Short mmCIF file of C-alpha atoms and ligand atoms in Angstrom, two decimals:
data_model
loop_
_atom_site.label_atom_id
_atom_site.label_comp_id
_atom_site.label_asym_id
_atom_site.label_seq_id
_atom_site.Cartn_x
_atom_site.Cartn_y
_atom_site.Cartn_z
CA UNK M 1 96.87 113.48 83.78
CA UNK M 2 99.00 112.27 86.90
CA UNK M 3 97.58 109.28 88.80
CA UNK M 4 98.29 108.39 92.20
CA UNK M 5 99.36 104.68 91.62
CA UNK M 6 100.93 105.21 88.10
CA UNK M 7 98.20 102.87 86.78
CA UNK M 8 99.78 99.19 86.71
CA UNK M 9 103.16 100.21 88.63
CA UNK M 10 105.31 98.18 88.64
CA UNK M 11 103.19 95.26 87.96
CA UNK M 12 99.64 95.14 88.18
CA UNK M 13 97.23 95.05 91.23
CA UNK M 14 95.95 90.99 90.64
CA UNK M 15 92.52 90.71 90.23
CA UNK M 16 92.00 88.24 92.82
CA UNK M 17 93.44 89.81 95.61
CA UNK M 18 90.28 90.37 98.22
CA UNK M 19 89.82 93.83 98.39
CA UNK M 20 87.51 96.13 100.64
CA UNK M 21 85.00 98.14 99.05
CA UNK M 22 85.69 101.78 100.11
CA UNK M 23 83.54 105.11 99.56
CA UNK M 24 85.38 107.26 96.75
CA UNK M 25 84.38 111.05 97.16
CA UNK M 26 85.32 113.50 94.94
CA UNK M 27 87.79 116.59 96.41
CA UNK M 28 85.22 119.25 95.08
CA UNK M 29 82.73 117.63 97.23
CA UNK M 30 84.22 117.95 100.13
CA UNK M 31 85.68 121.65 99.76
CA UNK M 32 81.89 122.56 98.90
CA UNK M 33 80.44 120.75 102.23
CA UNK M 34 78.10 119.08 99.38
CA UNK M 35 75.24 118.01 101.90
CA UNK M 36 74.73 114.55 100.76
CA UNK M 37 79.20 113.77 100.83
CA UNK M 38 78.68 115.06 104.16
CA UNK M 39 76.73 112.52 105.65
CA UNK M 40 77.78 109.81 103.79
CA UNK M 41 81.75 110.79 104.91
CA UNK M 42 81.04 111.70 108.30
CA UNK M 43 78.88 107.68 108.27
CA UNK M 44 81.88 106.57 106.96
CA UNK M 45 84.09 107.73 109.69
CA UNK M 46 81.96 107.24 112.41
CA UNK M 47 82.24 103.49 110.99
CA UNK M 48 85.71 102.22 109.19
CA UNK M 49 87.25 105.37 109.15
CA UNK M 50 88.80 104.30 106.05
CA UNK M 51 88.26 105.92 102.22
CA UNK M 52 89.37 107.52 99.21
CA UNK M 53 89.60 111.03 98.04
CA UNK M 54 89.40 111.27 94.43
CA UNK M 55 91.97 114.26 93.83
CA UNK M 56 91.35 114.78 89.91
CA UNK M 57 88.18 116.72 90.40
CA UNK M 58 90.21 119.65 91.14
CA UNK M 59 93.39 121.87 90.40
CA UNK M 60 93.99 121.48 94.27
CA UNK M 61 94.08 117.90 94.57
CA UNK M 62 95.78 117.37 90.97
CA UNK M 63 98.82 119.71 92.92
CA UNK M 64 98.57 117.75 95.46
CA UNK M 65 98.48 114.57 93.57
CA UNK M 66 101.57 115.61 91.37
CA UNK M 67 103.28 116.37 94.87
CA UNK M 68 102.50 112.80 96.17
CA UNK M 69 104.16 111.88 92.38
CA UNK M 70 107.14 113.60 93.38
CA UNK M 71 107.71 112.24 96.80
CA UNK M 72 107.69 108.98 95.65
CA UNK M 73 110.90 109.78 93.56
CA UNK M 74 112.46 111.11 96.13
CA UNK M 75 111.56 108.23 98.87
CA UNK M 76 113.00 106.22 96.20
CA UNK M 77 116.42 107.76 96.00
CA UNK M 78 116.67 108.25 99.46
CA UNK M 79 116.38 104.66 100.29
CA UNK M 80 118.00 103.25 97.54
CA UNK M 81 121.19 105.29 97.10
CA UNK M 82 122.18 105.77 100.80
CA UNK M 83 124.31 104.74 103.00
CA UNK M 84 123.76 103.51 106.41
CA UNK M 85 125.66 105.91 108.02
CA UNK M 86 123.67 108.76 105.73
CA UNK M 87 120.43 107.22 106.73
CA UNK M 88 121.49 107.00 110.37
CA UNK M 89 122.48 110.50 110.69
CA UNK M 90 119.25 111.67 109.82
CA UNK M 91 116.88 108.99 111.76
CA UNK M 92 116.16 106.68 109.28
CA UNK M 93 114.90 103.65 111.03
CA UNK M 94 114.51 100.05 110.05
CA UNK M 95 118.22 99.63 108.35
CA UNK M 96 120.77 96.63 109.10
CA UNK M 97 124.27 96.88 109.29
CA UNK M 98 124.52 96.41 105.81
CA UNK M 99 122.62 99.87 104.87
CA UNK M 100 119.80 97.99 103.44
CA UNK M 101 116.49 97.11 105.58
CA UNK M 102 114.90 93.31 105.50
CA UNK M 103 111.23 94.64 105.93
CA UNK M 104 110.29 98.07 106.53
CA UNK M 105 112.62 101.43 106.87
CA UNK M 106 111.11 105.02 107.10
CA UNK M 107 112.11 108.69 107.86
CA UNK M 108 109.98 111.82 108.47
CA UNK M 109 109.99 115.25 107.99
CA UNK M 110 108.43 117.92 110.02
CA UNK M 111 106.44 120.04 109.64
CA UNK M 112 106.72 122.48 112.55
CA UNK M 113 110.33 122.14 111.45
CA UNK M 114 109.66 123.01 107.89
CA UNK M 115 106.48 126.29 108.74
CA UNK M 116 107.63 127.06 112.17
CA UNK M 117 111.09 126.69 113.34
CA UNK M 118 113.46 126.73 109.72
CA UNK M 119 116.03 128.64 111.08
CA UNK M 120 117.23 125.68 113.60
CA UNK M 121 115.78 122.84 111.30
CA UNK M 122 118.34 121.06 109.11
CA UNK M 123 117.36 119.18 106.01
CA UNK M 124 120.75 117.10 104.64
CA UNK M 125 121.60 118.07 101.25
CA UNK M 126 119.84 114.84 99.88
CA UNK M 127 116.23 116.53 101.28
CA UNK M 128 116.74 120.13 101.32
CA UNK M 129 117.19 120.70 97.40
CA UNK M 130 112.27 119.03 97.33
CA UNK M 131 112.06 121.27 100.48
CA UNK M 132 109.71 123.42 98.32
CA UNK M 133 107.60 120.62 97.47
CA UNK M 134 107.27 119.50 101.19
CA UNK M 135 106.45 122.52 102.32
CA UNK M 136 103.27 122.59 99.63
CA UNK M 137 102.89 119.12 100.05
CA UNK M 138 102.16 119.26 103.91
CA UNK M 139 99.80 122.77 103.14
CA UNK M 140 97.59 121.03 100.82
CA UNK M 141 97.37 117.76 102.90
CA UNK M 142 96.20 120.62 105.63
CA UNK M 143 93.83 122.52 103.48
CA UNK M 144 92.13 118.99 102.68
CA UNK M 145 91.88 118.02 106.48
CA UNK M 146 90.35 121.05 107.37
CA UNK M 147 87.22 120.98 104.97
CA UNK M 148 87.01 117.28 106.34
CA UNK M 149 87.08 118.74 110.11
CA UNK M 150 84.85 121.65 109.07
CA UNK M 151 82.58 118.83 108.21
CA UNK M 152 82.64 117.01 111.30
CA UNK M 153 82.41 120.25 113.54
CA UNK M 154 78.38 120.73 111.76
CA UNK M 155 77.97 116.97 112.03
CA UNK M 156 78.58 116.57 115.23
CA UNK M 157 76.80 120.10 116.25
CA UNK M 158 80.29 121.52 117.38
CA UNK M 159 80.82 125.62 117.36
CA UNK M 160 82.59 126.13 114.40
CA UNK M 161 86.70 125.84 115.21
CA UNK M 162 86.12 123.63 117.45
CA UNK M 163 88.43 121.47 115.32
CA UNK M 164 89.29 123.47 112.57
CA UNK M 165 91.24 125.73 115.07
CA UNK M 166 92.88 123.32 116.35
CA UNK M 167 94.41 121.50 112.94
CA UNK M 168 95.93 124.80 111.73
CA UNK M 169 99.74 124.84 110.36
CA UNK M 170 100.63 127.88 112.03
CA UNK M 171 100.87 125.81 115.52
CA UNK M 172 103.11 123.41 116.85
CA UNK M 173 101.52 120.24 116.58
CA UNK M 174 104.82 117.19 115.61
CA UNK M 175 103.35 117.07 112.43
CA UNK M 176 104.97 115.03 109.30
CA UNK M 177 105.76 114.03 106.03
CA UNK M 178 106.47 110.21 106.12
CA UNK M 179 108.48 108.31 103.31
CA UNK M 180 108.56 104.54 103.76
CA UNK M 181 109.97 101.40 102.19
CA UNK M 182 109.14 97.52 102.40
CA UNK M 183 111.75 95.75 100.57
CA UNK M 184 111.28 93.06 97.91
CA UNK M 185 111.33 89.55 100.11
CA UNK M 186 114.10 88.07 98.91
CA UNK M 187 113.11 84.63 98.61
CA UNK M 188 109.80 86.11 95.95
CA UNK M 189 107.37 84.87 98.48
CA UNK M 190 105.15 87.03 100.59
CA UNK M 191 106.75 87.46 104.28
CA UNK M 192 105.10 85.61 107.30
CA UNK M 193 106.30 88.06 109.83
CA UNK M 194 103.96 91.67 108.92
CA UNK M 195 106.38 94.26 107.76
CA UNK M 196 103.79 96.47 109.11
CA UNK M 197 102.01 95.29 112.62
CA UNK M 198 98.33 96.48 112.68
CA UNK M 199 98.07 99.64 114.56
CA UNK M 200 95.80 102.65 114.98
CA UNK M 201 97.43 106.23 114.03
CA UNK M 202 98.49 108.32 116.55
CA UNK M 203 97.12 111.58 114.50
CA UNK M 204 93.80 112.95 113.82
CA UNK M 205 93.71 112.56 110.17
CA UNK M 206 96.28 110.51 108.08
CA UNK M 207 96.73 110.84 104.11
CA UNK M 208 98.39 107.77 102.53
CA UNK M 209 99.78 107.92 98.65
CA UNK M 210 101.17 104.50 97.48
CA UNK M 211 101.34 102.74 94.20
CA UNK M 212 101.45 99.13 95.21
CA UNK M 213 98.41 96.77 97.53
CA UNK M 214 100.27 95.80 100.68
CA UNK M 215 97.49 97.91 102.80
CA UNK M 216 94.94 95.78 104.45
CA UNK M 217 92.01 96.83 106.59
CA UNK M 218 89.52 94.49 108.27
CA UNK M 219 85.99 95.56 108.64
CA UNK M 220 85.70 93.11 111.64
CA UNK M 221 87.89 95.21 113.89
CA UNK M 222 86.24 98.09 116.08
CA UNK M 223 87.99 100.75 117.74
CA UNK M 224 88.95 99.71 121.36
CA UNK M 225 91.81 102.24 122.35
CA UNK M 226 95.42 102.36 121.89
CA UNK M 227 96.18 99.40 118.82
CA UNK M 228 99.81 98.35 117.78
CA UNK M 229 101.74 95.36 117.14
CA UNK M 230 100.30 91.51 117.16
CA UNK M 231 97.84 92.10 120.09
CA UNK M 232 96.10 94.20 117.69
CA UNK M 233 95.90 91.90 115.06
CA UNK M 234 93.04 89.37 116.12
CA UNK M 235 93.01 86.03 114.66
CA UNK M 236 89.17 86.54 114.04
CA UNK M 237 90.32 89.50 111.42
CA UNK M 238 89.28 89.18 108.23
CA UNK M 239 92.22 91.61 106.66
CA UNK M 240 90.80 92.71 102.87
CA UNK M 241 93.92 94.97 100.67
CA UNK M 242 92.95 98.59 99.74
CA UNK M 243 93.78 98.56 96.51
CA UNK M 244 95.67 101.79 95.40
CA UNK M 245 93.25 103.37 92.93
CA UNK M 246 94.62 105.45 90.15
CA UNK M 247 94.15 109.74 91.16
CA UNK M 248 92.85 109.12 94.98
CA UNK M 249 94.33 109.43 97.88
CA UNK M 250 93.65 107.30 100.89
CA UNK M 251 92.47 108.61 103.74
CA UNK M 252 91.80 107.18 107.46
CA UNK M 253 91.03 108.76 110.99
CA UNK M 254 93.40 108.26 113.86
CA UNK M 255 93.46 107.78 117.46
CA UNK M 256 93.28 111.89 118.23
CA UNK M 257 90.30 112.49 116.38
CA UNK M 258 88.17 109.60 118.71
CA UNK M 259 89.60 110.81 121.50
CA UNK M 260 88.51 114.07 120.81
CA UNK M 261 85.18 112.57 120.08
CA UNK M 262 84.70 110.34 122.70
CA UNK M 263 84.76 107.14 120.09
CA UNK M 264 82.14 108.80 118.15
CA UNK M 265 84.74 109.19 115.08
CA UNK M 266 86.47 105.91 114.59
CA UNK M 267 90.28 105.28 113.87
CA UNK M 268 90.79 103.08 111.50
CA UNK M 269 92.74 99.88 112.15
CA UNK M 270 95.43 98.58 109.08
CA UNK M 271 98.66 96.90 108.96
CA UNK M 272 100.81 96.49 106.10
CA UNK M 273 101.40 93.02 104.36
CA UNK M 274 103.77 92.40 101.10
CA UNK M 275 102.08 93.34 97.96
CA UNK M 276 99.70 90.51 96.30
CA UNK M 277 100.58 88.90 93.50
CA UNK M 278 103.14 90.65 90.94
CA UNK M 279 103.60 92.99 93.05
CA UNK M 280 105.15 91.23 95.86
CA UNK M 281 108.11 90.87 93.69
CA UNK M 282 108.95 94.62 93.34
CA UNK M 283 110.49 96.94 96.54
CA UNK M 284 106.51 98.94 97.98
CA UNK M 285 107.20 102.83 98.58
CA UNK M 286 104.90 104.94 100.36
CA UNK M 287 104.28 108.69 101.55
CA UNK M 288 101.87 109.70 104.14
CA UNK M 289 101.19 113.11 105.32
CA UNK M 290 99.42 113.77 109.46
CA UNK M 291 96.80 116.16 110.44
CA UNK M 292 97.91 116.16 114.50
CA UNK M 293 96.29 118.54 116.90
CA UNK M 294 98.08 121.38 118.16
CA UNK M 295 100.38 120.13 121.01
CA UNK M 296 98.47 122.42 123.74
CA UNK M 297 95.27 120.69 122.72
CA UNK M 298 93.65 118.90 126.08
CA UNK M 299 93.23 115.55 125.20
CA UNK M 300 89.82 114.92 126.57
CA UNK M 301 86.14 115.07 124.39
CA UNK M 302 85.05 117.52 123.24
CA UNK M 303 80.98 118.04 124.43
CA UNK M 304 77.66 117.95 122.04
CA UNK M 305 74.53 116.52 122.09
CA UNK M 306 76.21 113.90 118.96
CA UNK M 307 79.07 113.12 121.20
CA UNK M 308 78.80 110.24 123.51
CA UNK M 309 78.96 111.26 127.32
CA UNK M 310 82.41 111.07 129.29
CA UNK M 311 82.18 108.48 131.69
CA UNK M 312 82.04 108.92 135.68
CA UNK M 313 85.73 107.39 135.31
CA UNK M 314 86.98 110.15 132.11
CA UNK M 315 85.22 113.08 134.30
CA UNK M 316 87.74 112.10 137.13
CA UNK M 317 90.42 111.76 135.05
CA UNK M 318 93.30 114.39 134.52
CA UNK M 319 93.48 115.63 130.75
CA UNK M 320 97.13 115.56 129.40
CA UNK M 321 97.84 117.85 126.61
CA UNK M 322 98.69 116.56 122.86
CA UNK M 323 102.29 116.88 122.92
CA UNK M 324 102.69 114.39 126.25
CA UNK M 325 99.96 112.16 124.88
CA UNK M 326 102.10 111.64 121.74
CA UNK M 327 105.39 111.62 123.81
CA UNK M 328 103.00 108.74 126.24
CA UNK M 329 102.16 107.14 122.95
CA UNK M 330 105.52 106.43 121.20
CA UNK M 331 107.18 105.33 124.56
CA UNK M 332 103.74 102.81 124.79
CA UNK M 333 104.92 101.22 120.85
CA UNK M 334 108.55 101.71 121.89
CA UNK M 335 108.03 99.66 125.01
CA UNK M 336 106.10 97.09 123.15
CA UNK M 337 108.22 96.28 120.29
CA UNK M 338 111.44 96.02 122.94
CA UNK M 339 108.84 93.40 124.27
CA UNK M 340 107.97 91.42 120.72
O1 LIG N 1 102.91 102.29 104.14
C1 LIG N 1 101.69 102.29 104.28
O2 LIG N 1 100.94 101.95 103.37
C2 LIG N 1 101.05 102.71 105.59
C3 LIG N 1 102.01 103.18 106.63
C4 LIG N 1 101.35 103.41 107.96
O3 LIG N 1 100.32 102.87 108.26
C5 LIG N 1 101.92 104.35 108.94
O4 LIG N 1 103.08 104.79 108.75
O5 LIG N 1 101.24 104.68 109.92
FE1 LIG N 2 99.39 103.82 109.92
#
């Protein structure tokens, strides 16, 4: 049976690394709206907006697994056999001058450019031959948001689509595939300087396969808007790893979602730290897959009787769509690491 983390890859999780207890539910669960994984996921996100989704319960999630599998090869390849100029061309950031990157390089795919617009998106050769498995990837990692939305719309006494409609793949929406890679430190010891700053997502739901600790999560630190960098990271955090857990995927709520919610759906807070232990020693790979809104979405809340109020000051204010928000938002981190 495929597992998520390759049980014990490359070297095994140590035992005492702190960890945060997260809720596992199982995939079938969630497709069937089971009543009492309802409440207890849509608690869960109204909280940490952190957990698991145990994939193995179903032929779905074991695709989807197997898929996560495969994108770790080629994340793996990518980073490791090309050059800087290869890299460049096709946005990779994070790499030196030398072609290699000292803490933490990434590209994306997209997925409006993979369902929406193929004709004028180019893949280099080096992607285009898993393009298959992207495209199935990125559908599945849908198909799995939605029963989670569908969830939330009842929860939060929503008409139904009022976010299932908007979460659909057939709409432009700067949705992606992620690969990323935190190098080995080269000295063996754990880096002082976070490879990856805490931050908030920008997205509504975010799906995160990896196969080595290195995510932390603090259960001290509440939703208060717009997170990124070391202003987010408090020095009253208490930062506990989530420990990769063989056949689950982890799951957290982003910035979109609360919005949409008026704070009544929590995005969770992490940052990324060198692997514990063993670990530490080996180059951490991960894939992540977004669940964004549509880009004509209004970014304002959404109105129920679950759903806090807007505020005299939100009532007055002018909505901006999705697509500008996320333009507003990467300009905001841009800004702010230019600042660092
Ligand atoms: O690499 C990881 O484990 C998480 C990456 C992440 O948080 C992000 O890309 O937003
Ligand atoms: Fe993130």
């Amino acid at each position: 049976m495929p597992s998520a983390t390759y049980d014990h890859y490359p070297a095994p999780f140590p035992e005492d690394a702190p960890v945060v207890d997260l809720p596992k539910f199982s995939l079938t669960k969630i497709l069937q709206a089971d009543e009492e994984t309802a409440e207890t996921l849509f608690q869960v996100c109204c909280n940490e907006g952190f957990f698991y989704i145990d994939l193995t319960t179903e032929p779905l999630g074991l695709k989807f697994l197997e898929e996560g599998q495969g994108l770790h090869h080629v994340g793996k390849e990518s980073f490791e056999d090309n050059a800087l100029d290869v890299k460049k061309a096709y946005h990779c950031a994070g790499a030196d001058e030398d072609g290699k990157a000292k803490t933490l390089e990434f590209f994306s795919i997209s997925r409006d450019g993979l369902l929406l617009d193929r004709d004028n998106y180019a893949l280099p050769p080096w992607l285009s031959k898993d393009e298959e498995l992207y495209k199935s990837f990125l559908k599945n990692a849908n198909i799995v948001a939605l029963a989670m939305l569908s969830i939330f719309e009842k929860k939060l006494h929503l008409d139904p689509g009022a976010l299932t409609n908007i979460h659909q793949t057939k709409d432009w929406s700067g949705c992606f595939l992620r690969f990323l890679h935190y190098p080995a430190p080269k000295e063996g010891k754990p880096l002082e300087k976070v490879p990856g700053p805490a931050h908030t997502d920008a997205g509504s739901i975010t799906m995160l396969f990896n196969w080595q600790g290195g995510l932390q999560i603090t259960k001290t630190g509440e939703f208060e808007g717009h997170y990124y960098g070391e202003d987010a990271d408090k020095k009253t955090d208490n930062w506990l790893f989530v420990k990769p857990e063989p056949g689950h995927v982890i799951v957290n709520l982003g910035e979109a979602i609360s919005i949409l919610t008026n704070g009544k759906l929590k995005a969770g807070k992490h940052r990324v730290v060198t692997p514990p232990g063993p670990q530490g020693r080996f180059p951490r790979f991960s894939v992540i897959a977004t669940n964004r809104p549509a880009n004509d979405t209004l970014m304002k809340s959404l109105k129920s009787d679950v759903i806090p109020p807007e505020t005299e000051k939100q009532l007055h204010e002018e909505p901006i769509d999705a697509l500008q928000w996320s333009i507003n938002k990467v300009a905001a981190i841009v800004n702010r690491a230019a600042s660092d």
